[in-house]
mmCIF file of C-alpha atoms in Angstrom:
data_model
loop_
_atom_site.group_PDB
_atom_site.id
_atom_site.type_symbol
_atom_site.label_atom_id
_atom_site.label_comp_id
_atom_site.label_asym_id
_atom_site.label_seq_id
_atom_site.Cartn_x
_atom_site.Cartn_y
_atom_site.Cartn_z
ATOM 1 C CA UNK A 1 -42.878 11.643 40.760
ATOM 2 C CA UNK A 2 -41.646 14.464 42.647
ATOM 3 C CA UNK A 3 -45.201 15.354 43.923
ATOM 4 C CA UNK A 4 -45.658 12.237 44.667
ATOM 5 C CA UNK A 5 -42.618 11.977 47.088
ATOM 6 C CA UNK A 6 -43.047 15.090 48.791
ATOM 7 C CA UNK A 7 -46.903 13.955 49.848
ATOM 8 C CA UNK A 8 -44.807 10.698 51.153
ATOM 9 C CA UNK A 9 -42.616 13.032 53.582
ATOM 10 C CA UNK A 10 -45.232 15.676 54.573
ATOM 11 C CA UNK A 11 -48.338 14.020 55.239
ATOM 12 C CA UNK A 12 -49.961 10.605 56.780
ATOM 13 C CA UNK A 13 -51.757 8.456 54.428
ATOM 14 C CA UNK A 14 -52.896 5.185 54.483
ATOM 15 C CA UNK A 15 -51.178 1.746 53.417
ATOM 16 C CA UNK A 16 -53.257 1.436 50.652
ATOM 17 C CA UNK A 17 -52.762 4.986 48.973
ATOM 18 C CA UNK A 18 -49.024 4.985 50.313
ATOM 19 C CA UNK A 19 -48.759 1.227 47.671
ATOM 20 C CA UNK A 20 -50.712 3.279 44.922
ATOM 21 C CA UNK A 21 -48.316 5.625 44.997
ATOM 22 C CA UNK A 22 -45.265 3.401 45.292
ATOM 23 C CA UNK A 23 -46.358 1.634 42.535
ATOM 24 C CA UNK A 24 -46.784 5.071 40.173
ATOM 25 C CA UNK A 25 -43.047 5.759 41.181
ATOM 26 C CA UNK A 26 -42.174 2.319 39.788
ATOM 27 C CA UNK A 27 -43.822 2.613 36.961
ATOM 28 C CA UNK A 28 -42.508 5.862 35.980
ATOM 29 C CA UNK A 29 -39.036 4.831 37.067
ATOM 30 C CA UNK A 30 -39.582 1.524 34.473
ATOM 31 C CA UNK A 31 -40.504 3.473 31.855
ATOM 32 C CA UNK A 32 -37.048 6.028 32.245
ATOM 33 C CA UNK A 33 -35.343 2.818 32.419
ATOM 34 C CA UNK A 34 -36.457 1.292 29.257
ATOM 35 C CA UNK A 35 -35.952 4.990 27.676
ATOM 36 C CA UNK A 36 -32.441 5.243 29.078
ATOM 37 C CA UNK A 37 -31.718 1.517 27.371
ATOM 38 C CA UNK A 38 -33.019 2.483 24.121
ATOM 39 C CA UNK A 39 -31.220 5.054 23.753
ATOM 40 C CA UNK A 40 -28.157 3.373 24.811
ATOM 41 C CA UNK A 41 -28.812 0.536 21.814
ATOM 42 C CA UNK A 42 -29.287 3.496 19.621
ATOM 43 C CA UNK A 43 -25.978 4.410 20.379
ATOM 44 C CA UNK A 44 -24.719 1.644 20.002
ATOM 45 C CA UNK A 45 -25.566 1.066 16.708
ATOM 46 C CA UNK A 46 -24.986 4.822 15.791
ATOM 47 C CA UNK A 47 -21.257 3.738 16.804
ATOM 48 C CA UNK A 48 -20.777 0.641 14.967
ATOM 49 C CA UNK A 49 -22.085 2.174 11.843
ATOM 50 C CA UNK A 50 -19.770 4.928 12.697
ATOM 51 C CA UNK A 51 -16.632 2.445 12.870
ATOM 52 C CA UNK A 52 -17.907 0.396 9.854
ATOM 53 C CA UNK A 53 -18.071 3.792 7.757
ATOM 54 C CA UNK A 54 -14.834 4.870 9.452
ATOM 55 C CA UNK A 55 -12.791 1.225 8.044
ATOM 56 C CA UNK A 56 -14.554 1.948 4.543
ATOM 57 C CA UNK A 57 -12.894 5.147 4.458
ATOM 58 C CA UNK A 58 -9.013 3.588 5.700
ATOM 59 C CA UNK A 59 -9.792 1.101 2.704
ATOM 60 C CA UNK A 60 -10.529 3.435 0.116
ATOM 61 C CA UNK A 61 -7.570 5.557 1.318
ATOM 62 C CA UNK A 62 -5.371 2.951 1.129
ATOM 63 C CA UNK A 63 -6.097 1.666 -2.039
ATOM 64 C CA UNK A 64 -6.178 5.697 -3.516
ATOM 65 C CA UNK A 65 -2.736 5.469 -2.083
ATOM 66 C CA UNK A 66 -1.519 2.251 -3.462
ATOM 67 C CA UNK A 67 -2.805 3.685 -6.905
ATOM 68 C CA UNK A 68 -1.209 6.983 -6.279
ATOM 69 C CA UNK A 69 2.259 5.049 -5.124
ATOM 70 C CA UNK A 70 2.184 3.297 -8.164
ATOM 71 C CA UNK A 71 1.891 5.926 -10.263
ATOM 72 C CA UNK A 72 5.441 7.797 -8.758
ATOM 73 C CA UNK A 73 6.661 4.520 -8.230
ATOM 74 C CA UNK A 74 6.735 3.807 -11.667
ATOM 75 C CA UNK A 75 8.028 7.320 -13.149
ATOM 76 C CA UNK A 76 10.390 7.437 -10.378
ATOM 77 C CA UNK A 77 11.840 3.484 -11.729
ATOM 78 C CA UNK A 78 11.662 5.384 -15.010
ATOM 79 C CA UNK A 79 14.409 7.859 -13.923
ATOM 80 C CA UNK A 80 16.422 5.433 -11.612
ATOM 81 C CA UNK A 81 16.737 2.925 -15.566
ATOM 82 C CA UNK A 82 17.648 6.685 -17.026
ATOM 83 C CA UNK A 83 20.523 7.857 -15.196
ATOM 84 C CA UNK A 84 21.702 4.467 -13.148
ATOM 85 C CA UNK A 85 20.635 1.071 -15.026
ATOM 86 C CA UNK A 86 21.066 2.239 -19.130
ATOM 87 C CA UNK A 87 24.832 3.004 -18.654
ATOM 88 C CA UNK A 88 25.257 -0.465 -17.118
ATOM 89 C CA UNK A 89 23.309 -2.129 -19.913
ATOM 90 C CA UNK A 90 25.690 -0.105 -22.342
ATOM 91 C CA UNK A 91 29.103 -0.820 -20.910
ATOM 92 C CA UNK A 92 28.100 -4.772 -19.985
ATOM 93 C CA UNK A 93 25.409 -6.064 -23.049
ATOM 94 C CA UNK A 94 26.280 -3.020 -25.626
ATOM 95 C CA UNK A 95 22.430 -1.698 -25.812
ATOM 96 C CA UNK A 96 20.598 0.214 -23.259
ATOM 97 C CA UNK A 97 17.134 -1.386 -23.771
ATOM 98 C CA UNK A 98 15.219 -1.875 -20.635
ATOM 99 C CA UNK A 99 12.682 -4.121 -22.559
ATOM 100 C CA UNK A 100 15.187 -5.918 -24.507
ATOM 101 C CA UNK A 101 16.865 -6.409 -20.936
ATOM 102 C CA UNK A 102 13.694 -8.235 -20.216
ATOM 103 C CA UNK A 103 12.825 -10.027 -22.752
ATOM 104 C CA UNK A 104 16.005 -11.871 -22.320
ATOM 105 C CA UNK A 105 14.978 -12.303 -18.642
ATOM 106 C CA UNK A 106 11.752 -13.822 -19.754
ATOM 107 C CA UNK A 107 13.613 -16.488 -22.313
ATOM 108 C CA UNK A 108 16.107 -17.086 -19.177
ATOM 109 C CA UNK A 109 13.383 -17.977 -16.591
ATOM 110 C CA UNK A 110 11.241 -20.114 -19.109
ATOM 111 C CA UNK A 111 14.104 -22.266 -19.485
ATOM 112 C CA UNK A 112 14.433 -22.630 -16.330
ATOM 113 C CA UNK A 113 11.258 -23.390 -15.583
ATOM 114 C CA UNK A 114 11.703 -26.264 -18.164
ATOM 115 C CA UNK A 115 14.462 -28.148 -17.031
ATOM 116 C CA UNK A 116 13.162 -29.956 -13.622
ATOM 117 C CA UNK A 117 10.713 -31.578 -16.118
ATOM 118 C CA UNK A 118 12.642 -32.368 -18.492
ATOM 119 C CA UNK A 119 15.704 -33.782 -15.927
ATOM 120 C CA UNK A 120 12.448 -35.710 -13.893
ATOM 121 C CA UNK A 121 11.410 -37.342 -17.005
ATOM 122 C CA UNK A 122 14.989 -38.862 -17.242
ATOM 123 C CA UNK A 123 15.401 -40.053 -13.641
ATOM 124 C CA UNK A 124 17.661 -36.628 -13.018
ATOM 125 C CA UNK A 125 17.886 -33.852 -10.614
ATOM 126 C CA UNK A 126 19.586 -30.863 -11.342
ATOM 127 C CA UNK A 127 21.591 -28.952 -8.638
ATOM 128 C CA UNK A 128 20.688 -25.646 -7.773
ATOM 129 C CA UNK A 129 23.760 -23.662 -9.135
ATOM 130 C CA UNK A 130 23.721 -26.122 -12.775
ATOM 131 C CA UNK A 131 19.605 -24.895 -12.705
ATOM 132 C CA UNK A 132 20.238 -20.982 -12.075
ATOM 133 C CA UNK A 133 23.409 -20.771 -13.990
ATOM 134 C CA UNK A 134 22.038 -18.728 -16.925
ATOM 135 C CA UNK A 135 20.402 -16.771 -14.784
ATOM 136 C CA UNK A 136 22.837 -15.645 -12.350
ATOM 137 C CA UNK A 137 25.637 -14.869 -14.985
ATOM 138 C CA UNK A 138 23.313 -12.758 -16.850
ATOM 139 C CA UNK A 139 22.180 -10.902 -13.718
ATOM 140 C CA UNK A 140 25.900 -10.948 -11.360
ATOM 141 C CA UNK A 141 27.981 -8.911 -13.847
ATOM 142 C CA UNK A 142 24.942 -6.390 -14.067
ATOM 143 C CA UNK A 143 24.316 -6.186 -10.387
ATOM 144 C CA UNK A 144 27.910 -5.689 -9.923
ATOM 145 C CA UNK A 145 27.161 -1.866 -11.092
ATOM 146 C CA UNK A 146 23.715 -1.543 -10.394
ATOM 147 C CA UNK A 147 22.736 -0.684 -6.163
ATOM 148 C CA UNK A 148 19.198 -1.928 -6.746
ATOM 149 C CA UNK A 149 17.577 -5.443 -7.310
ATOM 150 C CA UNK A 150 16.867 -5.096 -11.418
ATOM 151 C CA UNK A 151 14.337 -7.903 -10.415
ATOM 152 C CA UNK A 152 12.396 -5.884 -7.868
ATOM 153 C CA UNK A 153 12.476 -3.148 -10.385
ATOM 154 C CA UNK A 154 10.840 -5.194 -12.703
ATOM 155 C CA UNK A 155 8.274 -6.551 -10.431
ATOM 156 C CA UNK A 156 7.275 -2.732 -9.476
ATOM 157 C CA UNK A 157 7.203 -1.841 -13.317
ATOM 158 C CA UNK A 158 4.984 -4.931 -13.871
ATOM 159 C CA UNK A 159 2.216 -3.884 -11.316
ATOM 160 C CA UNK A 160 1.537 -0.922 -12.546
ATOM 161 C CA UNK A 161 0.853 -2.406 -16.280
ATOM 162 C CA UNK A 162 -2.867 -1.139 -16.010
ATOM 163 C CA UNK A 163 -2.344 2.657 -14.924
ATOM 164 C CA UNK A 164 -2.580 4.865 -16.844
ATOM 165 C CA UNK A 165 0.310 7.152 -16.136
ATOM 166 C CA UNK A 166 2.492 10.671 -17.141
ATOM 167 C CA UNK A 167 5.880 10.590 -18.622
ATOM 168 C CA UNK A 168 8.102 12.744 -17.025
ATOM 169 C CA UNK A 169 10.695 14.199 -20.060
ATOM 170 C CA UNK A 170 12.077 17.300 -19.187
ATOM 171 C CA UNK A 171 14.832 17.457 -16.824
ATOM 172 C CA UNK A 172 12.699 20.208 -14.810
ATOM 173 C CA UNK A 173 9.663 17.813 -15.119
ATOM 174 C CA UNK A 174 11.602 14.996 -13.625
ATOM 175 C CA UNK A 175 13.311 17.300 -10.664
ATOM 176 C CA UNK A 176 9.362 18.320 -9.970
ATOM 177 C CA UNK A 177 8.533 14.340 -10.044
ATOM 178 C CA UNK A 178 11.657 13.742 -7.363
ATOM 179 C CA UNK A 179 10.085 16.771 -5.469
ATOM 180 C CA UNK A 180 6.461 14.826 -5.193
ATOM 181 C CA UNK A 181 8.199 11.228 -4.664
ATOM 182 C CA UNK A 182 9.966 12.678 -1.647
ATOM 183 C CA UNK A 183 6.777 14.380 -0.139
ATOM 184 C CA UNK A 184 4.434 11.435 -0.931
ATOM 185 C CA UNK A 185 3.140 9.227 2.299
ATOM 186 C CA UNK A 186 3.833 5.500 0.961
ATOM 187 C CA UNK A 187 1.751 3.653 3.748
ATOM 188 C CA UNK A 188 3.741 0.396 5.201
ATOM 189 C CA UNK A 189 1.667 -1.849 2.998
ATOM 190 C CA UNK A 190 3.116 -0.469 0.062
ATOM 191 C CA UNK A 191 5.291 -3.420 -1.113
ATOM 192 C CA UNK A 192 7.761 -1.146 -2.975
ATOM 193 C CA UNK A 193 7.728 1.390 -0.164
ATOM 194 C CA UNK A 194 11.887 0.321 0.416
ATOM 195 C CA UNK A 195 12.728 -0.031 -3.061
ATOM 196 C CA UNK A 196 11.322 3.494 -4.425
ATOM 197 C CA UNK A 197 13.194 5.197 -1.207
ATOM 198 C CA UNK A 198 16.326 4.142 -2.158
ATOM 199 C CA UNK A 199 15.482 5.169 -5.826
ATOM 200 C CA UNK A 200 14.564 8.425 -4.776
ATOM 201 C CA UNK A 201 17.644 8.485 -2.646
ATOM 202 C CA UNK A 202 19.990 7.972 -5.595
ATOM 203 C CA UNK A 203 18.467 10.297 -7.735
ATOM 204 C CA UNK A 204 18.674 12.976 -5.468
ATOM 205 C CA UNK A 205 22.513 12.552 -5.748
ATOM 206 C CA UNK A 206 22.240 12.815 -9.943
ATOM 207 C CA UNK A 207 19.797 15.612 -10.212
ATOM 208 C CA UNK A 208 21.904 18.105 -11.467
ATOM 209 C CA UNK A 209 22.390 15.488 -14.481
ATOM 210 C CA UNK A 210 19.057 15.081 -15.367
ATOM 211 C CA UNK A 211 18.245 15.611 -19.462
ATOM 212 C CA UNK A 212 15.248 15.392 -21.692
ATOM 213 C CA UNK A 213 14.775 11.791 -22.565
ATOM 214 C CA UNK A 214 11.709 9.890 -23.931
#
């Protein structure tokens, strides 16, 4: 092409070789474009694949995470029933069994879940507080003592029902446990992200308590 434009500038030729030569230069110009296009596509689709790969990766970091958070979450709800929910249980229902504490829970909420039915089937409607009474006079007294939501500690023991997970024993084992919880990333969508904070906050404040329990 560039041979081609300097014979343009520096000598005469006729119409007829000057449109040969025109027409070369297009040609040649066509064929950068359609290279120049390509390659553009090509880049194109080297970046989508790029982004595609990159919002496998958030996934499977989020999920690791989720897994991960889980895994503290639950040791750390372990400690917080230790040294903050047993006593409570002790001093208000004389036993200190989380399960047993749950169990009950259980019985509560299945009668509850019973009585619309049963007050429909007799032309009835039960009022909220006659339909949570059990409920919340089992829980108030217990919350009274307790900072945290025994319900929400619950739920976040219940998710993590298929992990397989370490139990922390020793009070040095535990004080290393409160070390990780505080340095672990919980991402936003962790839905106990709030909860374990606070746990982690409280048991920061009873560390120097901690003792070997199974």
């Amino acid at each position: 092409m560039e041979n081609d434009l300097i014979k343009i500038t520096t000598i005469e030729i006729n119409p007829n070789e000057m449109h040969n030569i025109l027409k070369q230069i297009l040609d040649i110009f066509k064929q950068h474009v359609l290279v120049f296009y390509s390659t553009v596509k090509r880049l194109e689709k080297v970046e989508q694949t790029t982004n595609e790969l990159i919002e496998q990766m958030k996934d499977i970091n989020s999920k690791q995470n989720i897994t991960d958070g889980l895994l503290i979450a639950d040791e750390i709800a372990s400690l917080y029933i230790e040294y903050y929910v047993k006593p409570v249980f002790h001093h208000r229902l004389g036993y200190s069994s989380w399960d047993k504490f749950c169990d009950r829970l259980v019985a509560i909420e299945a009668e509850i879940d019973d009585r619309p039915l049963d007050a429909s089937e007799k032309g009835l409607t039960i009022p909220y507080e006659t339909l949570y009474k059990d409920l919340i006079n089992y829980l108030q007294p217990l919350q009274k003592d307790i900072g945290l939501s025994l319900t929400d500690i619950r739920f976040l023991k219940r998710d993590q029902n298929d992990l397989v997970y370490y139990r922390y024993k020793s009070d040095d084992q535990q004080k290393d446990l409160l070390e990780k919880a505080k340095k672990f990333n919980f991402f936003n969508i962790f839905e106990f992200k709030d909860l374990v904070k606070r746990m982690i906050d409280d048991l920061e404040r009873k560390k120097d308590r901690f003792h070997h329990f199974k």
